[in-house]
Coordinates of C-alpha atoms in Angstrom, one line a residue:
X1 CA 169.1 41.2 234.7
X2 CA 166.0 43.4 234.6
X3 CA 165.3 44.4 230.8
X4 CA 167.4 41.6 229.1
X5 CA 166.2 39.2 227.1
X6 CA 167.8 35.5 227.6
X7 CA 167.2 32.2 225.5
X8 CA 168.0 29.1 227.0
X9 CA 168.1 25.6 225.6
X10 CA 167.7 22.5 227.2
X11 CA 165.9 24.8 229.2
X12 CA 163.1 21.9 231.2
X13 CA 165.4 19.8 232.8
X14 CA 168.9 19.7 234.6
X15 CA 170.8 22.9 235.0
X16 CA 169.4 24.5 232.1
X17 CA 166.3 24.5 234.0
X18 CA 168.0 25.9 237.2
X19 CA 169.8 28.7 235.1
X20 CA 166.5 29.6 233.3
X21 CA 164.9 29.9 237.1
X22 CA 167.1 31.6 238.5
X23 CA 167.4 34.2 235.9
X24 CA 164.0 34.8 235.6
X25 CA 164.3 35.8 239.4
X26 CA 166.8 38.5 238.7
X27 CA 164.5 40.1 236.4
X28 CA 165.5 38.7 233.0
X29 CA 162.6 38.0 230.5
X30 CA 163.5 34.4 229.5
X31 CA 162.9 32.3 226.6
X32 CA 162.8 28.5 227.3
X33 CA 163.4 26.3 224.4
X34 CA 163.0 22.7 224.6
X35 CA 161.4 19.6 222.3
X36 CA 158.4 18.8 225.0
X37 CA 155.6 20.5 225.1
X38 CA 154.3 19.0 228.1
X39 CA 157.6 19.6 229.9
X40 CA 157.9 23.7 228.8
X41 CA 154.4 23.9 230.4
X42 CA 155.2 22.6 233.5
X43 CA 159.0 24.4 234.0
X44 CA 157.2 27.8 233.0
X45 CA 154.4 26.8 235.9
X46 CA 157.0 26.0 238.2
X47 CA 159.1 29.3 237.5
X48 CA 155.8 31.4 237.9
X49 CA 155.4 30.0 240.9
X50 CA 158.9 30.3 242.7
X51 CA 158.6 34.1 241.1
X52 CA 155.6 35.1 239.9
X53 CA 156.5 38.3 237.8
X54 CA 158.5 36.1 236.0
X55 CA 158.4 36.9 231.8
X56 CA 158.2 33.7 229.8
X57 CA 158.0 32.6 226.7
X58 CA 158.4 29.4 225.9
X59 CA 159.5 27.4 221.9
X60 CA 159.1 23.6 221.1
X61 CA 162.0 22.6 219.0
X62 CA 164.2 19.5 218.5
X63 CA 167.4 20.7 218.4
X64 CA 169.0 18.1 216.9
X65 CA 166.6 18.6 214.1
X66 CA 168.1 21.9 211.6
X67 CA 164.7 22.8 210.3
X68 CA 163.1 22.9 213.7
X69 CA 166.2 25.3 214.4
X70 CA 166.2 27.5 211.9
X71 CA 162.2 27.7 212.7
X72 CA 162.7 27.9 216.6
X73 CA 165.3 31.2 215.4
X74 CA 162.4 32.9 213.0
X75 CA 159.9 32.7 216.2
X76 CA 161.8 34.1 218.7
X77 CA 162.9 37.1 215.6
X78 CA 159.7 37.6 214.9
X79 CA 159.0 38.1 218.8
X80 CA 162.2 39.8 219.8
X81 CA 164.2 42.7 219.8
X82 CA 167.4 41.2 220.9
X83 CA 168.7 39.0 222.8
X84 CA 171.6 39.8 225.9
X85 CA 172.3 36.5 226.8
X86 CA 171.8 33.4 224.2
X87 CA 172.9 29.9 226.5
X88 CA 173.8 27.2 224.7
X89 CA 172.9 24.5 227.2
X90 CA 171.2 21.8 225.3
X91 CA 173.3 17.8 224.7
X92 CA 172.9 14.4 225.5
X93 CA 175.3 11.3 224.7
X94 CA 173.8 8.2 223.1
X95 CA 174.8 4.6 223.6
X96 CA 174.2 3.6 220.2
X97 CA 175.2 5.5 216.6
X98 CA 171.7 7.2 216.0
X99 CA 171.0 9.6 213.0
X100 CA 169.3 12.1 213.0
X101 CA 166.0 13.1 210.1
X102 CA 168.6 15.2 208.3
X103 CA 170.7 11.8 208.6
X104 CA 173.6 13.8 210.9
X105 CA 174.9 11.9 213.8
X106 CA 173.0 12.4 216.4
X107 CA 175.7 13.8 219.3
X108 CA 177.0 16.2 216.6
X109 CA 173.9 17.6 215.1
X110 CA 173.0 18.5 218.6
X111 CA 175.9 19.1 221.0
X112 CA 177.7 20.9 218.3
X113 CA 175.6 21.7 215.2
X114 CA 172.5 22.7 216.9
X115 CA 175.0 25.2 219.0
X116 CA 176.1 26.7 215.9
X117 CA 173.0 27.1 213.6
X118 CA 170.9 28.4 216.8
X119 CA 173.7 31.0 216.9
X120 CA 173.9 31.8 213.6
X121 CA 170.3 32.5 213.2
X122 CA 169.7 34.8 216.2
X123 CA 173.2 36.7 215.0
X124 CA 171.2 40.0 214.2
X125 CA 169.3 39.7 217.4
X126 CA 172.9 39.3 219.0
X127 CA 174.3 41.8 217.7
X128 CA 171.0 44.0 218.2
X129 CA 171.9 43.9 222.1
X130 CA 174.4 46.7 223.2
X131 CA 176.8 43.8 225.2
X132 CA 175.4 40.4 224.2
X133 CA 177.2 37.2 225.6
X134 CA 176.9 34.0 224.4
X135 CA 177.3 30.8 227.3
X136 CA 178.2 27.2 225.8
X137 CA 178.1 24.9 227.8
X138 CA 181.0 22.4 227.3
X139 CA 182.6 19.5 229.6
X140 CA 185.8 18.4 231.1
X141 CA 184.9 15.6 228.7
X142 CA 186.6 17.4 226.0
X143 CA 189.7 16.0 227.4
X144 CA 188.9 12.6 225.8
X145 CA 189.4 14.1 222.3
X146 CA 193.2 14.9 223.1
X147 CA 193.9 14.2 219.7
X148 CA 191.7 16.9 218.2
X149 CA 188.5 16.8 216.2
X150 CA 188.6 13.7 214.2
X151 CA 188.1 15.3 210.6
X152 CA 187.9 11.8 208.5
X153 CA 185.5 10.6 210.7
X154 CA 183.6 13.3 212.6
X155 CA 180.0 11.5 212.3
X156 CA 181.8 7.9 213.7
X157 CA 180.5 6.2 210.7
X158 CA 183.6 4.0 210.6
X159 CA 184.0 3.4 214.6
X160 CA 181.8 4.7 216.7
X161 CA 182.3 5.2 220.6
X162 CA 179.6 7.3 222.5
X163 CA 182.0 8.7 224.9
X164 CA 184.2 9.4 222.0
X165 CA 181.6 11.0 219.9
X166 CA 180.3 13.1 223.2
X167 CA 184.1 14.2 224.2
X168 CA 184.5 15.3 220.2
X169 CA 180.6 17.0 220.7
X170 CA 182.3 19.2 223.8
X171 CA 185.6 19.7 222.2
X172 CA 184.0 21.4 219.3
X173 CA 181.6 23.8 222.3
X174 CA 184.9 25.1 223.2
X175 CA 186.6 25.1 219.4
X176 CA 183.1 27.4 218.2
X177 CA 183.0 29.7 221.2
X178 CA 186.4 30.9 220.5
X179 CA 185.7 31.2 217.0
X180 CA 182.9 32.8 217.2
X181 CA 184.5 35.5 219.9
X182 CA 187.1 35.8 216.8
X183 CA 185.1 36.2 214.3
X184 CA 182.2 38.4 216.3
X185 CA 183.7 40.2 218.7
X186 CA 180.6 38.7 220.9
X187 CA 181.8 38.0 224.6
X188 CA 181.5 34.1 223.6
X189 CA 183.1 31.7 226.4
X190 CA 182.5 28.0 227.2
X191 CA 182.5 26.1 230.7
X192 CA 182.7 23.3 232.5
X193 CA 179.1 22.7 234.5
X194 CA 180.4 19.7 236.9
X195 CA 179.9 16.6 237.3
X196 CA 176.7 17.2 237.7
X197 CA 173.7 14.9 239.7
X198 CA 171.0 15.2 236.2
X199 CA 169.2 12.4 234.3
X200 CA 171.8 13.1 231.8
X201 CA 172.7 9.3 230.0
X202 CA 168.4 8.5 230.8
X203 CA 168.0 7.9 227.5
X204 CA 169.9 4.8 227.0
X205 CA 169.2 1.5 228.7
X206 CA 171.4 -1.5 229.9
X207 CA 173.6 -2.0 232.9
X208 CA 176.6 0.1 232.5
X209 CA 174.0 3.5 232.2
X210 CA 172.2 2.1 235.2
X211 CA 175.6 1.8 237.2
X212 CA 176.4 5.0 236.1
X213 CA 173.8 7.4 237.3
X214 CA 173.4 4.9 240.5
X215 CA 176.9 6.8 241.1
X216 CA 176.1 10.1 239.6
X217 CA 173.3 10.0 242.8
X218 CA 176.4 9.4 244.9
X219 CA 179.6 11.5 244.0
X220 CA 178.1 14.4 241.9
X221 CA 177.2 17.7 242.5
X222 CA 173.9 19.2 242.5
X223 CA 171.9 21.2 239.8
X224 CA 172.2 24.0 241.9
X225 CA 176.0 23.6 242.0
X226 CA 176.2 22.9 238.7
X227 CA 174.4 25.7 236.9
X228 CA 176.3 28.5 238.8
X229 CA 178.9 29.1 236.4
X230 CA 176.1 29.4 233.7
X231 CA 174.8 32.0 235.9
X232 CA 177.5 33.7 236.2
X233 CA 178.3 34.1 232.8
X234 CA 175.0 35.3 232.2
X235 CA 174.6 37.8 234.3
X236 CA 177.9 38.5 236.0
X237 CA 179.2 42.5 235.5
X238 CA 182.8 40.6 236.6
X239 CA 182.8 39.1 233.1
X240 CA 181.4 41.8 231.0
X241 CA 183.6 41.9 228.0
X242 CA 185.2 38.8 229.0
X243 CA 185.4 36.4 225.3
X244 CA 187.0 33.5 224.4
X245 CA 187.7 31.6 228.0
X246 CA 186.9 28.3 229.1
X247 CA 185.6 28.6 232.2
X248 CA 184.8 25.9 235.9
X249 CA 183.8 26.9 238.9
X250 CA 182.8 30.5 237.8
X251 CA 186.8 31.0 237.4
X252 CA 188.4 30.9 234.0
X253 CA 191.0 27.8 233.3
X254 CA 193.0 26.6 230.6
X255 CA 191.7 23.7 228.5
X256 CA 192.8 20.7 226.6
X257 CA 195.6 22.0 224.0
X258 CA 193.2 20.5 221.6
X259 CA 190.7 22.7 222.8
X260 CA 193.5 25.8 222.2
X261 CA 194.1 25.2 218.4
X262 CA 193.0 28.3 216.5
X263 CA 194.0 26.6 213.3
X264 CA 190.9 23.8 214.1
X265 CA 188.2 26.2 215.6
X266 CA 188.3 27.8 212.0
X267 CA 188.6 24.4 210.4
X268 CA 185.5 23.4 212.7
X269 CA 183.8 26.7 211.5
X270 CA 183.7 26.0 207.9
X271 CA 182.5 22.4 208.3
X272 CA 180.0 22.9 210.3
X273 CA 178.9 25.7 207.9
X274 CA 178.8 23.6 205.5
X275 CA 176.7 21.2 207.3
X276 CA 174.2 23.7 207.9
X277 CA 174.3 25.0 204.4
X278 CA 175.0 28.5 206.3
X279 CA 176.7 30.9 203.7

């Protein structure tokens, strides 16, 4: 990875944190994006230290917020030349229906939207790398959305599940990569990380999340495990080229038929510009 240039979100904790580590130590200059200050200082102290030629650079943003996108994307142009590898990594699920400041639901603005608008904005830089690859990471948690994208009520402002909402969220990672692969010709693909041991869920409080990561601790696999595929996508020469594939355990698979429907990943497109006021 020596000479590329690789922007990860959700880059301080979890596996994005892992994937930005470890691709610092095979040379790539890495941009870490995340919302806490406090938390990008101490993963860039902690990657200088496990490799200490590492090239940082480090952007506070909330994701979930589109101005703080759109403003995350002008730094890193002003700053870049290009970017090889842009990882979509960033997502949480939340317990309760939350909006967010641009009064978006919060799983959708940033699972989905924030996946998107990132994307859009750091399109020149993209395309300014000789074989750029996007990496979104998805779930096998897109299988709860078997019936598709729920286009009435996308935002759950009529019912609102957060499993549902986060199974639509990782539906739509899969729907958008292929899209944009379509639309590109970027070597876009989506995976499946694992069922990964992460605080993911530590946002929300009661019983049932408690229960839940007590068995996370348990039966899941670790951060390691789980950020391989993202680091194979990255960096792999095996899938140089490779667009448009859903991917688990560093192998590609076939995904939900939902997940398959070319007619909704253009459908998805033009929503979701239109919720970013993207032209």
């Amino acid at each position: 990875m020596n000479d590329k240039v690789v922007v990860v979100t959700g880059a301080t904790a979890g596996i994005g944190r892992i994937t930005a580590t470890a691709l610092a130590g095979l040379g790539a200059q890495v941009c870490l994006i995340g919302r806490n200050p406090q938390k990008l200082s101490q993963t860039e102290a902690d990657i200088r230290r496990a490799h200490p030629a590492a090239q940082l650079r480090s952007v506070r943003a909330d994701l979930s917020i589109q101005g703080e996108v759109r403003a995350a994307a002008a730094e890193l142009t002003r700053s870049l030349p290009r970017v090889d590898v842009l990882l979509n990594n960033a997502g949480a699920i939340y317990d309760k229906r939350e909006l967010t400041r641009d009064g978006i639901e919060a799983t959708w603005a940033l699972n989905h939207l924030a996946y998107f608008l990132l994307t859009q904005e750091l399109l020149p830089l993209l395309k300014a790398a000789p074989a750029a690859r996007v990496v979104n990471v998805s779930s096998a948690a897109h299988m709860i959305a078997r019936k598709g994208i729920d286009w009435d009520d996308v935002q759950g402002a009529r019912k609102y599940s957060s499993w549902t909402a986060y199974g639509q969220s990782k539906l739509a990672n899969i729907l958008f990569s292929s899209e944009l692969a379509r639309r590109t010709g970027l070597a876009s693909n989506a995976l499946h990380p694992g069922s990964v041991r992460t605080q993911f869920g530590g946002n929300n409080d009661g019983p049932m999340w408690k229960i839940m990561r007590a068995l996370s601790g348990i039966f899941s696999i670790s951060e390691e495990d789980g950020a391989r595929t993202n680091i194979y996508l990255a960096s792999s020469p095996e899938v140089e080229g490779v667009h448009g594939r859903y991917f688990d355990k560093c192998k590609p698979v076939t995904p939900s038929p939902a997940a398959q429907d070319a007619t909704s990943a253009e459908r998805l497109w033009d929503m979701s510009a239109a919720m970013t006021a993207m032209r």
